[in-house]
Amino acid sequence: MLFNRNFWGSFEGNYVYAVKVDGVNRYIGRGVGARYKHPLSGKSSCVQLNRDLFEGKHIQVWAVEDNLSKEEAIKLEKEWILICNTIRKDSLYNIRS
């Protein structure tokens, strides 16, 4: 499990994050506070991420961008989902935000 440096300290505002499973982008999300921890909790609302965690797959959580307004985070999350689905169709577990 690997965290981008942004997640080790406190940061302000909303953020967008990406989750890779075995090197493949699988989830794009946004949040505040400790939302980025859900892919590694086993209690995610994304069933596929829980399955990957329990199967021992390599899960990485990366900051895409932080210090955003809620509106900026929503827009950026949608853009990243679109980009990921364009580059590698059907790779994301969340196909839309």
Short mmCIF file of N, CA, C and O in Angstrom, two decimals:
data_model
loop_
_atom_site.label_atom_id
_atom_site.label_comp_id
_atom_site.label_asym_id
_atom_site.label_seq_id
_atom_site.Cartn_x
_atom_site.Cartn_y
_atom_site.Cartn_z
N MET A 1 0.84 -1.17 0.00
CA MET A 1 0.00 0.00 0.00
C MET A 1 0.88 1.23 0.00
O MET A 1 1.81 1.32 0.78
N LEU A 2 0.57 2.15 -0.88
CA LEU A 2 1.41 3.32 -1.05
C LEU A 2 0.55 4.57 -1.03
O LEU A 2 -0.49 4.61 -1.67
N PHE A 3 0.97 5.56 -0.31
CA PHE A 3 0.25 6.82 -0.26
C PHE A 3 1.12 7.90 -0.88
O PHE A 3 2.31 7.98 -0.59
N ASN A 4 0.51 8.73 -1.68
CA ASN A 4 1.18 9.91 -2.19
C ASN A 4 1.52 10.79 -0.99
O ASN A 4 0.81 10.80 0.00
N ARG A 5 2.56 11.55 -1.09
CA ARG A 5 3.02 12.39 0.02
C ARG A 5 1.93 13.31 0.56
O ARG A 5 1.92 13.64 1.73
N ASN A 6 0.99 13.73 -0.29
CA ASN A 6 -0.05 14.64 0.16
C ASN A 6 -0.89 14.06 1.29
O ASN A 6 -1.46 14.78 2.07
N PHE A 7 -0.98 12.76 1.38
CA PHE A 7 -1.84 12.15 2.36
C PHE A 7 -1.17 11.94 3.71
O PHE A 7 -1.81 11.53 4.65
N TRP A 8 0.12 12.20 3.80
CA TRP A 8 0.79 12.01 5.09
C TRP A 8 0.58 13.18 6.02
O TRP A 8 0.63 13.05 7.21
N GLY A 9 0.35 14.35 5.47
CA GLY A 9 0.12 15.52 6.29
C GLY A 9 -1.34 15.91 6.23
O GLY A 9 -2.14 15.27 5.60
N SER A 10 -1.65 16.97 6.93
CA SER A 10 -3.01 17.46 6.82
C SER A 10 -3.06 18.38 5.61
O SER A 10 -2.09 19.02 5.25
N PHE A 11 -4.19 18.42 4.98
CA PHE A 11 -4.35 19.33 3.87
C PHE A 11 -5.76 19.88 3.91
O PHE A 11 -6.64 19.33 4.54
N GLU A 12 -5.93 20.99 3.23
CA GLU A 12 -7.20 21.70 3.34
C GLU A 12 -8.05 21.46 2.11
O GLU A 12 -7.57 21.13 1.04
N GLY A 13 -9.33 21.65 2.29
CA GLY A 13 -10.24 21.59 1.17
C GLY A 13 -10.55 20.18 0.73
O GLY A 13 -10.21 19.19 1.38
N ASN A 14 -11.20 20.08 -0.38
CA ASN A 14 -11.54 18.81 -1.01
C ASN A 14 -10.37 18.32 -1.84
O ASN A 14 -9.49 19.11 -2.21
N TYR A 15 -10.37 17.05 -2.15
CA TYR A 15 -9.32 16.48 -2.98
C TYR A 15 -9.89 15.39 -3.86
O TYR A 15 -10.99 14.87 -3.64
N VAL A 16 -9.12 15.06 -4.88
CA VAL A 16 -9.45 13.94 -5.77
C VAL A 16 -8.31 12.94 -5.64
O VAL A 16 -7.15 13.32 -5.57
N TYR A 17 -8.67 11.67 -5.59
CA TYR A 17 -7.67 10.62 -5.44
C TYR A 17 -7.93 9.48 -6.42
O TYR A 17 -9.04 9.32 -6.92
N ALA A 18 -6.90 8.74 -6.72
CA ALA A 18 -6.99 7.59 -7.61
C ALA A 18 -6.52 6.36 -6.85
O ALA A 18 -5.61 6.43 -6.03
N VAL A 19 -7.16 5.23 -7.14
CA VAL A 19 -6.79 3.96 -6.52
C VAL A 19 -6.34 3.01 -7.63
O VAL A 19 -7.08 2.78 -8.59
N LYS A 20 -5.14 2.50 -7.49
CA LYS A 20 -4.62 1.49 -8.41
C LYS A 20 -4.63 0.15 -7.72
O LYS A 20 -4.25 0.04 -6.55
N VAL A 21 -5.03 -0.87 -8.44
CA VAL A 21 -4.99 -2.24 -7.96
C VAL A 21 -4.10 -3.02 -8.92
O VAL A 21 -4.38 -3.08 -10.12
N ASP A 22 -3.02 -3.57 -8.39
CA ASP A 22 -2.03 -4.27 -9.21
C ASP A 22 -1.62 -3.44 -10.43
O ASP A 22 -1.51 -3.95 -11.54
N GLY A 23 -1.45 -2.13 -10.20
CA GLY A 23 -0.95 -1.24 -11.24
C GLY A 23 -1.98 -0.70 -12.21
O GLY A 23 -1.63 0.04 -13.12
N VAL A 24 -3.24 -1.05 -12.04
CA VAL A 24 -4.30 -0.60 -12.94
C VAL A 24 -5.22 0.37 -12.20
O VAL A 24 -5.66 0.07 -11.08
N ASN A 25 -5.50 1.53 -12.81
CA ASN A 25 -6.45 2.46 -12.21
C ASN A 25 -7.81 1.78 -12.10
O ASN A 25 -8.36 1.30 -13.09
N ARG A 26 -8.34 1.72 -10.87
CA ARG A 26 -9.61 1.05 -10.63
C ARG A 26 -10.67 1.94 -10.02
O ARG A 26 -11.86 1.61 -10.09
N TYR A 27 -10.28 3.06 -9.43
CA TYR A 27 -11.25 3.89 -8.74
C TYR A 27 -10.75 5.32 -8.71
O TYR A 27 -9.59 5.56 -8.39
N ILE A 28 -11.63 6.25 -9.05
CA ILE A 28 -11.35 7.67 -8.91
C ILE A 28 -12.38 8.22 -7.93
O ILE A 28 -13.58 7.96 -8.08
N GLY A 29 -11.93 8.92 -6.92
CA GLY A 29 -12.86 9.44 -5.92
C GLY A 29 -12.49 10.84 -5.49
O GLY A 29 -11.45 11.38 -5.87
N ARG A 30 -13.36 11.40 -4.69
CA ARG A 30 -13.10 12.72 -4.13
C ARG A 30 -13.56 12.70 -2.69
O ARG A 30 -14.36 11.85 -2.28
N GLY A 31 -13.04 13.62 -1.90
CA GLY A 31 -13.45 13.65 -0.52
C GLY A 31 -12.76 14.73 0.26
O GLY A 31 -12.04 15.57 -0.28
N VAL A 32 -13.00 14.68 1.55
CA VAL A 32 -12.34 15.55 2.53
C VAL A 32 -11.91 14.65 3.68
O VAL A 32 -12.37 13.52 3.81
N GLY A 33 -11.02 15.17 4.51
CA GLY A 33 -10.59 14.38 5.67
C GLY A 33 -9.94 13.07 5.26
O GLY A 33 -9.09 13.04 4.38
N ALA A 34 -10.36 12.00 5.88
CA ALA A 34 -9.73 10.69 5.68
C ALA A 34 -10.48 9.81 4.67
O ALA A 34 -10.32 8.60 4.67
N ARG A 35 -11.26 10.39 3.80
CA ARG A 35 -12.03 9.62 2.82
C ARG A 35 -11.14 8.69 2.00
O ARG A 35 -11.54 7.60 1.63
N TYR A 36 -9.91 9.11 1.72
CA TYR A 36 -8.99 8.31 0.90
C TYR A 36 -8.68 6.95 1.52
O TYR A 36 -8.17 6.06 0.84
N LYS A 37 -8.98 6.75 2.79
CA LYS A 37 -8.64 5.49 3.45
C LYS A 37 -9.62 4.35 3.15
O LYS A 37 -9.32 3.20 3.42
N HIS A 38 -10.78 4.66 2.60
CA HIS A 38 -11.79 3.62 2.42
C HIS A 38 -11.33 2.45 1.55
O HIS A 38 -11.71 1.31 1.82
N PRO A 39 -10.47 2.65 0.53
CA PRO A 39 -10.07 1.48 -0.26
C PRO A 39 -9.24 0.46 0.52
O PRO A 39 -9.13 -0.69 0.13
N LEU A 40 -8.67 0.90 1.63
CA LEU A 40 -7.81 0.02 2.43
C LEU A 40 -8.47 -0.43 3.73
O LEU A 40 -7.82 -1.04 4.56
N SER A 41 -9.76 -0.15 3.86
CA SER A 41 -10.45 -0.42 5.12
C SER A 41 -11.17 -1.76 5.16
O SER A 41 -11.47 -2.28 6.23
N GLY A 42 -11.49 -2.29 3.99
CA GLY A 42 -12.33 -3.49 3.94
C GLY A 42 -13.79 -3.17 4.16
O GLY A 42 -14.63 -4.06 4.21
N LYS A 43 -14.10 -1.89 4.31
CA LYS A 43 -15.48 -1.45 4.56
C LYS A 43 -15.94 -0.46 3.49
O LYS A 43 -16.87 0.30 3.71
N SER A 44 -15.29 -0.48 2.36
CA SER A 44 -15.64 0.45 1.29
C SER A 44 -17.02 0.13 0.72
O SER A 44 -17.44 -1.04 0.70
N SER A 45 -17.70 1.15 0.24
CA SER A 45 -18.96 0.91 -0.46
C SER A 45 -18.72 0.28 -1.82
O SER A 45 -19.64 -0.22 -2.45
N CYS A 46 -17.48 0.28 -2.26
CA CYS A 46 -17.10 -0.36 -3.53
C CYS A 46 -16.71 -1.81 -3.23
O CYS A 46 -15.61 -2.10 -2.75
N VAL A 47 -17.61 -2.71 -3.52
CA VAL A 47 -17.42 -4.13 -3.21
C VAL A 47 -16.16 -4.69 -3.86
O VAL A 47 -15.43 -5.48 -3.26
N GLN A 48 -15.87 -4.25 -5.07
CA GLN A 48 -14.70 -4.76 -5.77
C GLN A 48 -13.40 -4.40 -5.05
O GLN A 48 -12.47 -5.20 -5.01
N LEU A 49 -13.34 -3.19 -4.48
CA LEU A 49 -12.14 -2.80 -3.72
C LEU A 49 -11.98 -3.66 -2.47
O LEU A 49 -10.87 -4.05 -2.11
N ASN A 50 -13.08 -3.96 -1.79
CA ASN A 50 -13.01 -4.84 -0.63
C ASN A 50 -12.49 -6.22 -1.03
O ASN A 50 -11.63 -6.79 -0.36
N ARG A 51 -13.02 -6.74 -2.13
CA ARG A 51 -12.59 -8.06 -2.62
C ARG A 51 -11.09 -8.05 -2.91
O ARG A 51 -10.35 -8.96 -2.51
N ASP A 52 -10.62 -7.00 -3.61
CA ASP A 52 -9.20 -6.91 -3.93
C ASP A 52 -8.34 -6.87 -2.67
O ASP A 52 -7.28 -7.51 -2.61
N LEU A 53 -8.79 -6.12 -1.67
CA LEU A 53 -8.06 -6.03 -0.40
C LEU A 53 -7.97 -7.39 0.26
O LEU A 53 -6.89 -7.84 0.66
N PHE A 54 -9.09 -8.09 0.35
CA PHE A 54 -9.11 -9.39 1.02
C PHE A 54 -8.34 -10.46 0.24
O PHE A 54 -7.85 -11.42 0.83
N GLU A 55 -8.23 -10.27 -1.07
CA GLU A 55 -7.45 -11.21 -1.89
C GLU A 55 -5.96 -10.89 -1.86
O GLU A 55 -5.16 -11.60 -2.46
N GLY A 56 -5.58 -9.82 -1.17
CA GLY A 56 -4.17 -9.49 -1.01
C GLY A 56 -3.55 -8.79 -2.20
O GLY A 56 -2.33 -8.77 -2.34
N LYS A 57 -4.37 -8.20 -3.04
CA LYS A 57 -3.83 -7.49 -4.19
C LYS A 57 -3.14 -6.20 -3.74
O LYS A 57 -3.41 -5.68 -2.66
N HIS A 58 -2.23 -5.72 -4.57
CA HIS A 58 -1.44 -4.51 -4.26
C HIS A 58 -2.29 -3.28 -4.55
O HIS A 58 -2.61 -2.99 -5.70
N ILE A 59 -2.66 -2.55 -3.51
CA ILE A 59 -3.53 -1.39 -3.63
C ILE A 59 -2.74 -0.13 -3.29
O ILE A 59 -2.10 -0.05 -2.25
N GLN A 60 -2.79 0.84 -4.21
CA GLN A 60 -2.11 2.12 -4.02
C GLN A 60 -3.14 3.23 -4.09
O GLN A 60 -4.03 3.21 -4.95
N VAL A 61 -3.01 4.19 -3.21
CA VAL A 61 -3.89 5.36 -3.21
C VAL A 61 -3.03 6.59 -3.49
O VAL A 61 -2.05 6.82 -2.79
N TRP A 62 -3.41 7.35 -4.51
CA TRP A 62 -2.63 8.51 -4.93
C TRP A 62 -3.47 9.76 -4.90
O TRP A 62 -4.64 9.74 -5.29
N ALA A 63 -2.90 10.84 -4.50
CA ALA A 63 -3.57 12.15 -4.60
C ALA A 63 -3.46 12.63 -6.04
O ALA A 63 -2.37 12.62 -6.62
N VAL A 64 -4.57 13.01 -6.61
CA VAL A 64 -4.56 13.65 -7.92
C VAL A 64 -4.35 15.14 -7.72
O VAL A 64 -3.45 15.73 -8.31
N GLU A 65 -5.19 15.74 -6.88
CA GLU A 65 -5.03 17.16 -6.56
C GLU A 65 -5.79 17.44 -5.28
O GLU A 65 -6.84 16.86 -5.03
N ASP A 66 -5.27 18.35 -4.48
CA ASP A 66 -5.95 18.72 -3.25
C ASP A 66 -6.13 20.22 -3.18
O ASP A 66 -5.82 20.94 -4.13
N ASN A 67 -6.67 20.68 -2.05
CA ASN A 67 -6.94 22.10 -1.82
C ASN A 67 -7.93 22.65 -2.85
O ASN A 67 -7.74 23.73 -3.40
N LEU A 68 -8.99 21.88 -3.12
CA LEU A 68 -10.01 22.25 -4.09
C LEU A 68 -11.30 22.63 -3.38
O LEU A 68 -11.55 22.18 -2.26
N SER A 69 -12.13 23.41 -4.05
CA SER A 69 -13.49 23.61 -3.57
C SER A 69 -14.28 22.33 -3.89
O SER A 69 -13.83 21.49 -4.69
N LYS A 70 -15.43 22.17 -3.31
CA LYS A 70 -16.26 21.00 -3.60
C LYS A 70 -16.61 20.94 -5.09
O LYS A 70 -16.53 19.89 -5.72
N GLU A 71 -16.94 22.08 -5.66
CA GLU A 71 -17.30 22.13 -7.07
C GLU A 71 -16.12 21.75 -7.97
O GLU A 71 -16.28 21.03 -8.95
N GLU A 72 -14.93 22.24 -7.62
CA GLU A 72 -13.73 21.89 -8.39
C GLU A 72 -13.44 20.40 -8.29
O GLU A 72 -13.07 19.76 -9.28
N ALA A 73 -13.61 19.84 -7.10
CA ALA A 73 -13.36 18.41 -6.91
C ALA A 73 -14.34 17.57 -7.71
O ALA A 73 -13.95 16.57 -8.33
N ILE A 74 -15.61 17.94 -7.71
CA ILE A 74 -16.61 17.21 -8.49
C ILE A 74 -16.25 17.23 -9.97
O ILE A 74 -16.27 16.20 -10.65
N LYS A 75 -15.88 18.40 -10.47
CA LYS A 75 -15.51 18.54 -11.89
C LYS A 75 -14.27 17.71 -12.22
O LYS A 75 -14.24 16.99 -13.23
N LEU A 76 -13.24 17.80 -11.38
CA LEU A 76 -12.01 17.07 -11.64
C LEU A 76 -12.22 15.57 -11.56
O LEU A 76 -11.67 14.81 -12.37
N GLU A 77 -13.02 15.11 -10.61
CA GLU A 77 -13.31 13.68 -10.50
C GLU A 77 -13.97 13.18 -11.79
O GLU A 77 -13.58 12.14 -12.33
N LYS A 78 -14.95 13.91 -12.29
CA LYS A 78 -15.62 13.51 -13.54
C LYS A 78 -14.65 13.48 -14.71
O LYS A 78 -14.69 12.57 -15.54
N GLU A 79 -13.77 14.47 -14.78
CA GLU A 79 -12.78 14.52 -15.86
C GLU A 79 -11.85 13.31 -15.81
O GLU A 79 -11.57 12.70 -16.84
N TRP A 80 -11.38 12.97 -14.61
CA TRP A 80 -10.47 11.82 -14.47
C TRP A 80 -11.17 10.50 -14.79
O TRP A 80 -10.58 9.61 -15.38
N ILE A 81 -12.42 10.38 -14.39
CA ILE A 81 -13.16 9.16 -14.73
C ILE A 81 -13.29 9.04 -16.24
O ILE A 81 -13.07 7.97 -16.82
N LEU A 82 -13.61 10.13 -16.91
CA LEU A 82 -13.73 10.13 -18.36
C LEU A 82 -12.39 9.77 -19.02
O LEU A 82 -12.34 8.95 -19.94
N ILE A 83 -11.32 10.37 -18.55
CA ILE A 83 -10.00 10.10 -19.10
C ILE A 83 -9.63 8.63 -18.93
O ILE A 83 -9.19 7.97 -19.87
N CYS A 84 -9.81 8.11 -17.73
CA CYS A 84 -9.46 6.70 -17.46
C CYS A 84 -10.29 5.76 -18.31
O CYS A 84 -9.78 4.76 -18.84
N ASN A 85 -11.58 6.05 -18.47
CA ASN A 85 -12.44 5.19 -19.29
C ASN A 85 -12.10 5.30 -20.77
O ASN A 85 -12.33 4.36 -21.53
N THR A 86 -11.54 6.43 -21.19
CA THR A 86 -11.14 6.60 -22.59
C THR A 86 -9.86 5.83 -22.86
O THR A 86 -9.72 5.18 -23.89
N ILE A 87 -8.93 5.90 -21.93
CA ILE A 87 -7.63 5.24 -22.11
C ILE A 87 -7.75 3.71 -22.03
O ILE A 87 -7.19 2.99 -22.84
N ARG A 88 -8.49 3.24 -21.05
CA ARG A 88 -8.62 1.80 -20.85
C ARG A 88 -10.06 1.50 -20.45
O ARG A 88 -10.40 1.49 -19.27
N LYS A 89 -10.87 1.25 -21.44
CA LYS A 89 -12.29 1.02 -21.23
C LYS A 89 -12.51 -0.12 -20.24
O LYS A 89 -11.83 -1.13 -20.28
N ASP A 90 -13.46 0.07 -19.35
CA ASP A 90 -13.86 -0.93 -18.36
C ASP A 90 -12.81 -1.21 -17.28
O ASP A 90 -12.88 -2.23 -16.61
N SER A 91 -11.83 -0.32 -17.13
CA SER A 91 -10.84 -0.56 -16.07
C SER A 91 -11.33 -0.06 -14.70
O SER A 91 -10.94 -0.62 -13.68
N LEU A 92 -12.18 0.95 -14.70
CA LEU A 92 -12.64 1.51 -13.43
C LEU A 92 -13.80 0.73 -12.86
O LEU A 92 -14.70 0.30 -13.58
N TYR A 93 -13.81 0.59 -11.55
CA TYR A 93 -14.95 0.00 -10.85
C TYR A 93 -16.09 1.01 -10.79
O TYR A 93 -17.25 0.63 -10.85
N ASN A 94 -15.76 2.28 -10.62
CA ASN A 94 -16.79 3.32 -10.65
C ASN A 94 -16.74 3.98 -12.03
O ASN A 94 -15.87 4.76 -12.33
N ILE A 95 -17.69 3.63 -12.87
CA ILE A 95 -17.64 4.12 -14.25
C ILE A 95 -18.16 5.53 -14.38
O ILE A 95 -18.03 6.15 -15.40
N ARG A 96 -18.79 6.05 -13.35
CA ARG A 96 -19.23 7.45 -13.35
C ARG A 96 -19.19 7.94 -11.91
O ARG A 96 -19.24 7.17 -10.97
N SER A 97 -19.16 9.27 -11.78
CA SER A 97 -19.10 9.85 -10.43
C SER A 97 -20.49 10.03 -9.88
O SER A 97 -21.47 9.93 -10.56
#
